[in-house]
XYZ file of N, CA and C in Angstrom:
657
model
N 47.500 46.411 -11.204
C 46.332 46.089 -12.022
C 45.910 44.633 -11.833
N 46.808 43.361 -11.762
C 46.294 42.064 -11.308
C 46.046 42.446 -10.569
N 46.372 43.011 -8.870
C 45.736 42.409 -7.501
C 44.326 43.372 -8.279
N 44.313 44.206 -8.358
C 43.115 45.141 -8.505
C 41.489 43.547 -9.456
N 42.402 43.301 -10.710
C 41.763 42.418 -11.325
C 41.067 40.587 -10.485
N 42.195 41.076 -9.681
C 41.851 39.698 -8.481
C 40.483 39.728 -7.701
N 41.065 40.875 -6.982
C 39.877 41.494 -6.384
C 38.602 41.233 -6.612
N 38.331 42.082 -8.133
C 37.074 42.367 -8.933
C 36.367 41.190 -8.819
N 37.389 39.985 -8.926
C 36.953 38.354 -9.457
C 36.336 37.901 -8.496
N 37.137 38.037 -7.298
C 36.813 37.597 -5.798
C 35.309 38.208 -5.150
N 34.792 39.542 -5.501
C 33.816 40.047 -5.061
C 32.964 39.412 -6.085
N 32.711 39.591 -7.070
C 32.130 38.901 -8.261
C 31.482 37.585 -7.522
N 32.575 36.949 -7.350
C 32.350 35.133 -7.105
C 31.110 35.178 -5.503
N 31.999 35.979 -4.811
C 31.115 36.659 -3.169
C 29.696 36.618 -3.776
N 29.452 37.716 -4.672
C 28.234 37.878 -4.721
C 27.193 36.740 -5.151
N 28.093 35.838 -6.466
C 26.983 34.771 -7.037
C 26.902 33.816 -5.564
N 27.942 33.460 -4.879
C 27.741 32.413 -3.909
C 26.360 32.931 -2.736
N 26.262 34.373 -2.641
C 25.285 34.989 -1.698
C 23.909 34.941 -2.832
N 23.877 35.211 -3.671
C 22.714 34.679 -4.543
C 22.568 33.429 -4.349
N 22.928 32.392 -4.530
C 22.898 30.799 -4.646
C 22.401 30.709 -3.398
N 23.005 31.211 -2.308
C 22.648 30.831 -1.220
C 21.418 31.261 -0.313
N 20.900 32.708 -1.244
C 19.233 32.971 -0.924
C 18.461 32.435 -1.579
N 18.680 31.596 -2.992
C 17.646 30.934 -3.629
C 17.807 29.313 -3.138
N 18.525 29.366 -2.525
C 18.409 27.855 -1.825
C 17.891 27.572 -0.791
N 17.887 29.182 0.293
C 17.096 28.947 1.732
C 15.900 28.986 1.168
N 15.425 30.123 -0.005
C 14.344 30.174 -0.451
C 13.446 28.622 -0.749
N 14.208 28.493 -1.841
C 13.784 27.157 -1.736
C 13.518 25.844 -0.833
N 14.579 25.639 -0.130
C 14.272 24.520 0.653
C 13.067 24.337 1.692
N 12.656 25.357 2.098
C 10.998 25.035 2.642
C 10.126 24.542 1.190
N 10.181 24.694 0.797
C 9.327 23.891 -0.636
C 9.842 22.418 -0.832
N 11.048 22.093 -0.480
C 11.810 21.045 -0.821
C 11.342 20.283 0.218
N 11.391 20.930 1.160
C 11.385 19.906 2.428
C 9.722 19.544 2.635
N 8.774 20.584 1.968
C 7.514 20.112 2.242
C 7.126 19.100 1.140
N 7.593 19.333 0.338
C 7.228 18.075 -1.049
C 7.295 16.971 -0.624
N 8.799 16.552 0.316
C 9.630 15.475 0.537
C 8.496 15.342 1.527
N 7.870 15.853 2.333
C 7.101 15.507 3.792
C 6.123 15.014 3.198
N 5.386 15.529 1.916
C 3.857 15.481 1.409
C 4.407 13.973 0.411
N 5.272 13.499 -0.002
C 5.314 12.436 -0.309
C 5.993 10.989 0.471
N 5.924 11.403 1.694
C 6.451 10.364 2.540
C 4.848 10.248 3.277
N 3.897 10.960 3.316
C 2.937 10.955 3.784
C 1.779 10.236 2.854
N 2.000 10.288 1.681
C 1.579 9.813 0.532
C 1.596 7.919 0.908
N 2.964 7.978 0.884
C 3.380 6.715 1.106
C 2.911 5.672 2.115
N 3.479 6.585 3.735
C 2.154 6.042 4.665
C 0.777 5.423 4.645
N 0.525 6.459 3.655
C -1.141 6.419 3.277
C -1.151 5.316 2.893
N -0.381 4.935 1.477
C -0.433 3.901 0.833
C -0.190 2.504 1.498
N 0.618 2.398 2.602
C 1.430 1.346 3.087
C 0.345 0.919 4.517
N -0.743 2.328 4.872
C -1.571 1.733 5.919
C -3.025 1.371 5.408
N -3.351 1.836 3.924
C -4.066 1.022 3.011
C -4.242 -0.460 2.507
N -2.482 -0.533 2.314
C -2.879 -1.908 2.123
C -2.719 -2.885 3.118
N -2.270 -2.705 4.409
C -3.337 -3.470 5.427
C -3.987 -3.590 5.562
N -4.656 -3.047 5.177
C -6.151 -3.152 5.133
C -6.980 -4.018 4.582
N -6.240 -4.894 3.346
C -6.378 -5.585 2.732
C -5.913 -6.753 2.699
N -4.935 -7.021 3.854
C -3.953 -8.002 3.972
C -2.761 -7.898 3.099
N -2.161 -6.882 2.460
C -0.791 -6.416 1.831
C -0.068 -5.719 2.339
N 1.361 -5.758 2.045
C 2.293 -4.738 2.357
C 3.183 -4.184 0.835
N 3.451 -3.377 1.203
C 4.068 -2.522 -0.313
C 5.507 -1.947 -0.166
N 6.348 -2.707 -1.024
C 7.803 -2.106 -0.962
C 8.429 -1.319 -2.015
N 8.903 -0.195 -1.862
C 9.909 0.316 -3.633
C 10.926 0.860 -2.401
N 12.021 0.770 -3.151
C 13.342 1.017 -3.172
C 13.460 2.526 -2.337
N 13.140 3.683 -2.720
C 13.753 5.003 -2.197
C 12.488 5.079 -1.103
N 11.489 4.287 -0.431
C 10.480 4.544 0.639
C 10.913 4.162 2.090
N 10.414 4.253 2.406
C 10.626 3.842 4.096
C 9.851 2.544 4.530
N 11.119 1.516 4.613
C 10.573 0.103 5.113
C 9.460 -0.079 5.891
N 8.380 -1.148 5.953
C 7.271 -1.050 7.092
C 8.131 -2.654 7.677
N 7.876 -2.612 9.070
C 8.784 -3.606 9.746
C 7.510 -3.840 10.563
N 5.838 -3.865 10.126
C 4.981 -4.296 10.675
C 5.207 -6.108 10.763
N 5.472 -6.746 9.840
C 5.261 -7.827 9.544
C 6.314 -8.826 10.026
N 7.307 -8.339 10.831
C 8.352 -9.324 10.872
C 7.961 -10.443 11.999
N 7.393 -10.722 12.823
C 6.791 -11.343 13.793
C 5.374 -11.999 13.330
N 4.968 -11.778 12.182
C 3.575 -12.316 12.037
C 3.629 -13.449 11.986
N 4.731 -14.308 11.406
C 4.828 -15.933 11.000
C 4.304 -16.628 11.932
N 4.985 -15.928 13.726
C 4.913 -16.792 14.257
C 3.335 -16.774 14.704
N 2.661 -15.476 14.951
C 1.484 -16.201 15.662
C 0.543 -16.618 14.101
N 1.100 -16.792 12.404
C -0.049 -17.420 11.892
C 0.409 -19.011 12.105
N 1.891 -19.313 12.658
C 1.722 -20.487 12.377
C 1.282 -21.021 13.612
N 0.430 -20.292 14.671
C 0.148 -20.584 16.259
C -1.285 -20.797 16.104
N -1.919 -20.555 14.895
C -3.618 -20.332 14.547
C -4.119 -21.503 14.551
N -2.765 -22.942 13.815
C -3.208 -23.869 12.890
C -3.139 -24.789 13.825
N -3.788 -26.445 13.552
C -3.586 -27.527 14.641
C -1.980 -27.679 14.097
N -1.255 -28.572 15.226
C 0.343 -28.940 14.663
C -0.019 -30.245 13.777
N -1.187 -30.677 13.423
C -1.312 -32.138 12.604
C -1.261 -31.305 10.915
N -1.459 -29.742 11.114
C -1.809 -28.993 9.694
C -0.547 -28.450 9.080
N -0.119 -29.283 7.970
C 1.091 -28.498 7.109
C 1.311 -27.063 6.637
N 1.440 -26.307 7.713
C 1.242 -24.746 7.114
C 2.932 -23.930 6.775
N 2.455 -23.235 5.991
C 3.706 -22.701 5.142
C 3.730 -21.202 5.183
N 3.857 -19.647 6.339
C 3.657 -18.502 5.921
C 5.140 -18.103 5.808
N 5.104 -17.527 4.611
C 6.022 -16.580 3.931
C 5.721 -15.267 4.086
N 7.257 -15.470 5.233
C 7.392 -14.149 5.789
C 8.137 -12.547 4.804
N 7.599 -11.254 4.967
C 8.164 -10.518 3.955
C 9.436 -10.143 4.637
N 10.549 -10.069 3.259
C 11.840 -9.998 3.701
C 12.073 -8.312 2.456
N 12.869 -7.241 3.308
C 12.745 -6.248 2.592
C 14.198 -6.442 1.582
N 15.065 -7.549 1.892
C 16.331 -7.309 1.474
C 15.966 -8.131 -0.044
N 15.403 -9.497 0.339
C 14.721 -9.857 -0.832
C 14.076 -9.063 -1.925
N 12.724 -8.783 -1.254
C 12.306 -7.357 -2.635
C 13.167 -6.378 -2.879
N 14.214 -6.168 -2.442
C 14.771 -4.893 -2.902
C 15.552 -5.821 -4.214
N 16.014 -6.695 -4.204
C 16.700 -7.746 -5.097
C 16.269 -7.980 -5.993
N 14.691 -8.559 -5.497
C 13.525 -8.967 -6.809
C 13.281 -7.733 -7.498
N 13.161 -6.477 -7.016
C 12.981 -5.402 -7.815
C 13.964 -4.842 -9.153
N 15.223 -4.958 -8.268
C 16.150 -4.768 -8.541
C 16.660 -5.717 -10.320
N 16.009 -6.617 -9.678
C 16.845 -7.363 -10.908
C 15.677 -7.201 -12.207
N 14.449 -7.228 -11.799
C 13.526 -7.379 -12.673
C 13.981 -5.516 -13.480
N 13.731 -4.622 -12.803
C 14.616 -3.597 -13.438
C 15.576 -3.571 -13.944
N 16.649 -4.502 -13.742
C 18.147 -4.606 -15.008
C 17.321 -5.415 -15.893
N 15.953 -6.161 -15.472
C 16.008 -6.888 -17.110
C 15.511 -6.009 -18.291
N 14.656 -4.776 -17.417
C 14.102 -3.860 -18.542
C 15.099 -2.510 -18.611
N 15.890 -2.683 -18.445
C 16.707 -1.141 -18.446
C 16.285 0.073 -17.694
N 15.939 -0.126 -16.861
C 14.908 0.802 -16.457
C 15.880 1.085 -14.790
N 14.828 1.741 -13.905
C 15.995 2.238 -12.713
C 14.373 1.574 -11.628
N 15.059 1.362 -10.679
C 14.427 -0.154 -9.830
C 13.514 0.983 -9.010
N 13.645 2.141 -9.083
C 12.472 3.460 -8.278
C 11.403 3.043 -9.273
N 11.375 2.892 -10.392
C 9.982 2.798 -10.819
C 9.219 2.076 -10.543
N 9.534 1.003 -10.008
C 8.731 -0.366 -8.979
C 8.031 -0.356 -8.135
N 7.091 -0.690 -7.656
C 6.149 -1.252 -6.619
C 6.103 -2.359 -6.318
N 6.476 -2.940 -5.184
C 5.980 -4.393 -4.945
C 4.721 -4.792 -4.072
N 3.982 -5.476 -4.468
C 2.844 -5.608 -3.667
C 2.519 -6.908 -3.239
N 2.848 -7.228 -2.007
C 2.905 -8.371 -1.138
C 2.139 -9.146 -0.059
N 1.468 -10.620 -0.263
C 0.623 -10.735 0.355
C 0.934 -11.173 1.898
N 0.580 -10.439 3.093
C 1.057 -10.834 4.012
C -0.205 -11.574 5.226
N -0.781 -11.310 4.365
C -2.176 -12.120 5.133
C -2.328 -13.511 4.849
N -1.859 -14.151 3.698
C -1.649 -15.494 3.415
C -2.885 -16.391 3.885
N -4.106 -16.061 3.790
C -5.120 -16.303 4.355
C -5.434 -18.038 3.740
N -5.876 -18.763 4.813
C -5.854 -20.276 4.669
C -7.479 -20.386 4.166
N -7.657 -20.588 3.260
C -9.109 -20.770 2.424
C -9.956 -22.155 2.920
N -9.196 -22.529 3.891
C -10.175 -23.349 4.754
C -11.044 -22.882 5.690
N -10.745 -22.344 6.772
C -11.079 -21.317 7.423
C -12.074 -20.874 7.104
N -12.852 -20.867 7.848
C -14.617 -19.561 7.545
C -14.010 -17.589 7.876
N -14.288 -17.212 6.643
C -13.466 -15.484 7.082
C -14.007 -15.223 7.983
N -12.802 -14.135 8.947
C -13.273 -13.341 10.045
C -14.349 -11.646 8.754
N -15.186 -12.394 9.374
C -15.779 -10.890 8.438
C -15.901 -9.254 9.166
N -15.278 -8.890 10.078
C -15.320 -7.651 11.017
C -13.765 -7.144 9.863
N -12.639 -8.067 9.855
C -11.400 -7.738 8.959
C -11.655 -7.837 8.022
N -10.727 -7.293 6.904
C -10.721 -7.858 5.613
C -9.557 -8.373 5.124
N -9.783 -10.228 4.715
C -8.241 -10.625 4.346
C -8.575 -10.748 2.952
N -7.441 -11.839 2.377
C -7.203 -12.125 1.265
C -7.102 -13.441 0.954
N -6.942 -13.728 0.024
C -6.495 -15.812 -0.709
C -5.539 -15.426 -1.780
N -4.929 -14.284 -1.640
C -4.152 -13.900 -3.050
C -2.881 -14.607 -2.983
N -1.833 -15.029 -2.079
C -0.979 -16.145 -1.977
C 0.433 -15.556 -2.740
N 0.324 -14.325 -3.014
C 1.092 -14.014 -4.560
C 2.131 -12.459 -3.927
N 2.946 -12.018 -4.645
C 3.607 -10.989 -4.770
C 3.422 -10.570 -6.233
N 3.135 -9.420 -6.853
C 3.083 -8.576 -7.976
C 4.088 -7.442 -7.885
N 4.698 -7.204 -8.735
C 5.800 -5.947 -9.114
C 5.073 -5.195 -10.255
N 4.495 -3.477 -9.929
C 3.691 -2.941 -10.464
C 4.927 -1.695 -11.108
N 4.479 -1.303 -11.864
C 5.445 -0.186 -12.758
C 4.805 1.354 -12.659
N 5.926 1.958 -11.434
C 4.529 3.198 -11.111
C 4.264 4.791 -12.329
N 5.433 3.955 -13.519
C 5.155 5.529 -14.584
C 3.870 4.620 -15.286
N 3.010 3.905 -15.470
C 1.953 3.103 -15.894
C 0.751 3.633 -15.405
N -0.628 3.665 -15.850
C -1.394 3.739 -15.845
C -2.775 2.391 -15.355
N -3.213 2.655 -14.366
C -4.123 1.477 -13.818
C -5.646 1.514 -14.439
N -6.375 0.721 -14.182
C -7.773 0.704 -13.924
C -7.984 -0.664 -13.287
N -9.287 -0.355 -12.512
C -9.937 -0.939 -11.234
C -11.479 -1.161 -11.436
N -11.489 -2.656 -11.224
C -13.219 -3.180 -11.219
C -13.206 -4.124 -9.646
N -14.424 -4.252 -9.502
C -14.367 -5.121 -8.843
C -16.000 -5.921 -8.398
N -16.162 -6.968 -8.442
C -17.424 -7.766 -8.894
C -17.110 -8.709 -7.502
N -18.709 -8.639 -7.218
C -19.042 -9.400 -5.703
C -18.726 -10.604 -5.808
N -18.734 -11.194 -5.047
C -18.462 -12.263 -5.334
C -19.766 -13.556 -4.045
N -19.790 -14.853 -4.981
C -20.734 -15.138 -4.048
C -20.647 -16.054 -2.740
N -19.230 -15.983 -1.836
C -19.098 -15.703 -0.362
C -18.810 -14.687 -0.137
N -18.745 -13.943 1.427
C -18.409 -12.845 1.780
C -17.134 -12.105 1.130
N -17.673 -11.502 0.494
C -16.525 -10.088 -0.094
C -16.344 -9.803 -1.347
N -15.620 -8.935 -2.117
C -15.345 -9.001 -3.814
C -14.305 -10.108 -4.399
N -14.352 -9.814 -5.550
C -13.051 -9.997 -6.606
C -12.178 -8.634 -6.960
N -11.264 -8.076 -6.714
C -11.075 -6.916 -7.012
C -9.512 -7.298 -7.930
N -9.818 -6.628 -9.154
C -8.832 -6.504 -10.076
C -8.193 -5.280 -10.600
N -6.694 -5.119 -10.665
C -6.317 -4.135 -11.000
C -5.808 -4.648 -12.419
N -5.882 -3.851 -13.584
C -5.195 -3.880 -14.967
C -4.452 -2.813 -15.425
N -3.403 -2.914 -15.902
C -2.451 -2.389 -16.660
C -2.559 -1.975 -17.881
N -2.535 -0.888 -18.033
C -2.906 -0.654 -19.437
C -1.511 -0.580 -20.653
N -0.912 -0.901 -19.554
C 0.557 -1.844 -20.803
C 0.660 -3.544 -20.646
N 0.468 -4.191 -21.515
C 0.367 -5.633 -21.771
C 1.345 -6.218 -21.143
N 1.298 -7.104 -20.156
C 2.151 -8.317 -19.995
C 3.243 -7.018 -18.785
N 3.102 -6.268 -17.921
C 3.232 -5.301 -17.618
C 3.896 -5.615 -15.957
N 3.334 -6.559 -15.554
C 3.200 -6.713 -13.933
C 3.648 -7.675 -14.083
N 4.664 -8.241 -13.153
C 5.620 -9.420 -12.647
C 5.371 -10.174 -11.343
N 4.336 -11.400 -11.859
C 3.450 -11.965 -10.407
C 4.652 -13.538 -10.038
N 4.412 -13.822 -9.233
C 4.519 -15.126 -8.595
C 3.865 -15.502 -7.200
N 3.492 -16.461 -7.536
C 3.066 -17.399 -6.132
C 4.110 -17.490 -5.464
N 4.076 -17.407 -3.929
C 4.827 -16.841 -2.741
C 5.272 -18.835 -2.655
N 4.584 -19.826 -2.977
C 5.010 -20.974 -2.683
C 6.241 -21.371 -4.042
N 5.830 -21.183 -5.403
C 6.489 -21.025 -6.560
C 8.165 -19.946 -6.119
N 7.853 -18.848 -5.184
C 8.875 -18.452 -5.498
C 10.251 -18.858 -4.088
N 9.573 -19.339 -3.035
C 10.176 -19.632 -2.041
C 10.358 -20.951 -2.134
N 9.885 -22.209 -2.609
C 10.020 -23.321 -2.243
C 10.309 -23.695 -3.543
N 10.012 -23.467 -4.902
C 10.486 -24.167 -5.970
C 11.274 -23.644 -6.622
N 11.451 -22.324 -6.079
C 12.735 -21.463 -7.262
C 12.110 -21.427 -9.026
N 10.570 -21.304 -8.957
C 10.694 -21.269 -10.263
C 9.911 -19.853 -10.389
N 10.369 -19.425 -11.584
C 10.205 -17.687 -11.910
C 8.641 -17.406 -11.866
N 8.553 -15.843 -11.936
C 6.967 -15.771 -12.307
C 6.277 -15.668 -13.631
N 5.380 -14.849 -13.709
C 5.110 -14.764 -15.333
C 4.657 -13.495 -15.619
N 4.416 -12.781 -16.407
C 3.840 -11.686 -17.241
C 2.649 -11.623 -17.131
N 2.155 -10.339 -16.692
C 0.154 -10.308 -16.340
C 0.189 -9.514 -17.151
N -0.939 -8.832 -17.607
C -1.585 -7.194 -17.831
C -2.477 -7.319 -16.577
N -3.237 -8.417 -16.164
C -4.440 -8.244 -15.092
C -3.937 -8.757 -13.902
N -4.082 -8.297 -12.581
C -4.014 -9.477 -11.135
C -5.048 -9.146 -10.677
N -5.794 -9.865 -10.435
C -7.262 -10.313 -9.399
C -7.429 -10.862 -7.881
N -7.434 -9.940 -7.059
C -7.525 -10.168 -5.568
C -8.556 -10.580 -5.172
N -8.643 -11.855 -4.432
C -10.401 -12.268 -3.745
C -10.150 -11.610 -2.507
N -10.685 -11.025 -1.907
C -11.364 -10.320 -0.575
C -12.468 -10.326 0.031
N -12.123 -10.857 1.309
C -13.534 -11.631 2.344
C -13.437 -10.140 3.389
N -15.020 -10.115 3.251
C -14.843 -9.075 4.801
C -16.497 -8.600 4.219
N -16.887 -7.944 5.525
C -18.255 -7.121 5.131
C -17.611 -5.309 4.628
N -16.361 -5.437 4.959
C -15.824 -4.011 4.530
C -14.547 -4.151 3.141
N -14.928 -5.467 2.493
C -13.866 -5.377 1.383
C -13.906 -4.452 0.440
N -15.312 -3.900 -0.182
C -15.211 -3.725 -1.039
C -15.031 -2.077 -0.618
N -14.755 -1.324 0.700
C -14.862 -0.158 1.672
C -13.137 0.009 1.124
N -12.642 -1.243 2.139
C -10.501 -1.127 1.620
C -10.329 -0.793 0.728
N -11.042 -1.928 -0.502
C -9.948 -2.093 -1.193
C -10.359 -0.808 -2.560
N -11.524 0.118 -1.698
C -11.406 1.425 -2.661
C -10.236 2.388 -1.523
N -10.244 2.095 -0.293
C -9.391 2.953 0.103
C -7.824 2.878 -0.241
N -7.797 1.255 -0.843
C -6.507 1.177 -1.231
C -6.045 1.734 -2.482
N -6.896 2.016 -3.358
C -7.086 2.450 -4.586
C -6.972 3.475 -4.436
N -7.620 4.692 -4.386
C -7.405 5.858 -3.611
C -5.990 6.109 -3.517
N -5.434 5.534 -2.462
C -3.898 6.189 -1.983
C -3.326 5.634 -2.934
N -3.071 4.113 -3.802
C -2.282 3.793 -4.767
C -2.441 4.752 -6.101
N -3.372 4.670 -6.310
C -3.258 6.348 -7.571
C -3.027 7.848 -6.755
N -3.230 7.927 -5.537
C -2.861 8.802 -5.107
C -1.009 9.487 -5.344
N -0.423 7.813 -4.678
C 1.099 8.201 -4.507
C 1.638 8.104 -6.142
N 1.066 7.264 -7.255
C 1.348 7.274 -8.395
C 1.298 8.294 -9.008
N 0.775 9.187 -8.370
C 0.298 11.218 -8.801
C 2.302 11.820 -8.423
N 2.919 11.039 -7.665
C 3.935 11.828 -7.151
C 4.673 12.184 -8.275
């Protein structure tokens, strides 16, 4: 009667493991297309904001390693009599800055966005207006369970003002890229950040950037 009772147990167990294991093949084409449709999301987002002169980092995405070489040809643009300073993006850094700004809120460091200026555009300079750069100088840490809204007002040289707001107060974690590399001193608390953008196609980006950033915030 045990071996008999053994048995029973053993086929029993057979069968749930052969269930488990058709609702899992079942599943995983769904799994695997979600995972595809939000890495594509991401892309979107990450070849958007080039577009604008940004790059965008969170924690569980796939690094962009566009930028690691840019320093040298912006610092090849300038005369050598011109004190120039580009701050290059480092992914080990933002993962840190994210990181920590998430232990200060209890929170888990996936909910983050970092949004980084890699165009560092020298406001001396007359804009190339065929591109579209920036004067934003800054890194922002955006909170992606949050809610945005977007204006943006011409401005009177080539291109907009484009502002994103938070509709949670004091919400976004900015610093100046010179403040945070050369003086070690912290950033501050926004609800609003305001991007100037030169180009005859700024105000074209920086809806396409908008677009994919509420797009991937849909994930």
């Amino acid at each position: 009667m045990i071996v008999t009772s053994n048995r029973g147990l053993q086929i029993k167990q057979l069968k749930q493991l052969v269930t488990y294991s058709i609702v899992l093949l079942c599943c995983l084409p769904a799994y695997t297309q979600s995972l595809q449709k939000n890495e594509e999301k991401w892309q979107n987002l990450q070849a958007a904001a080039h577009r604008i002169g940004f790059c965008v980092y969170q924690v569980k995405e796939t690094v962009c390693t566009a930028h690691q070489q840019k320093s040298k040809s912006k610092t090849a643009a300038y005369t050598e009599t011109e004190e120039v300073y580009y701050f290059e993006f480092d992914c080990t850094w933002a993962n840190k800055r994210i990181t920590n700004w998430a232990d200060t809120n209890t929170t888990s460091a996936e909910q983050y966005l970092m949004l980084f200026d890699t165009d560092q555009k020298n406001t001396k300079t007359a804009p190339n207006t065929t591109t579209t750069s920036n004067s934003y100088g800054m890194f922002s840490i955006l909170d992606c369970t949050l809610t945005y809204d977007y204006k943006t007002r011409v401005t009177a040289s080539i291109g907009i003002n484009a502002t994103v707001i938070a509709r949670k107060k004091n919400s976004i974690l900015s610093n100046t890229l010179w403040r945070e590399f050369m003086s070690g001193r912290e950033g501050r608390l926004e609800t609003t950040i305001s991007i100037p953008l030169y180009g005859n196609n700024a105000a074209q980006d920086f809806e396409a950037f908008k677009e994919a950033f509420i797009n991937y915030l849909a994930n």
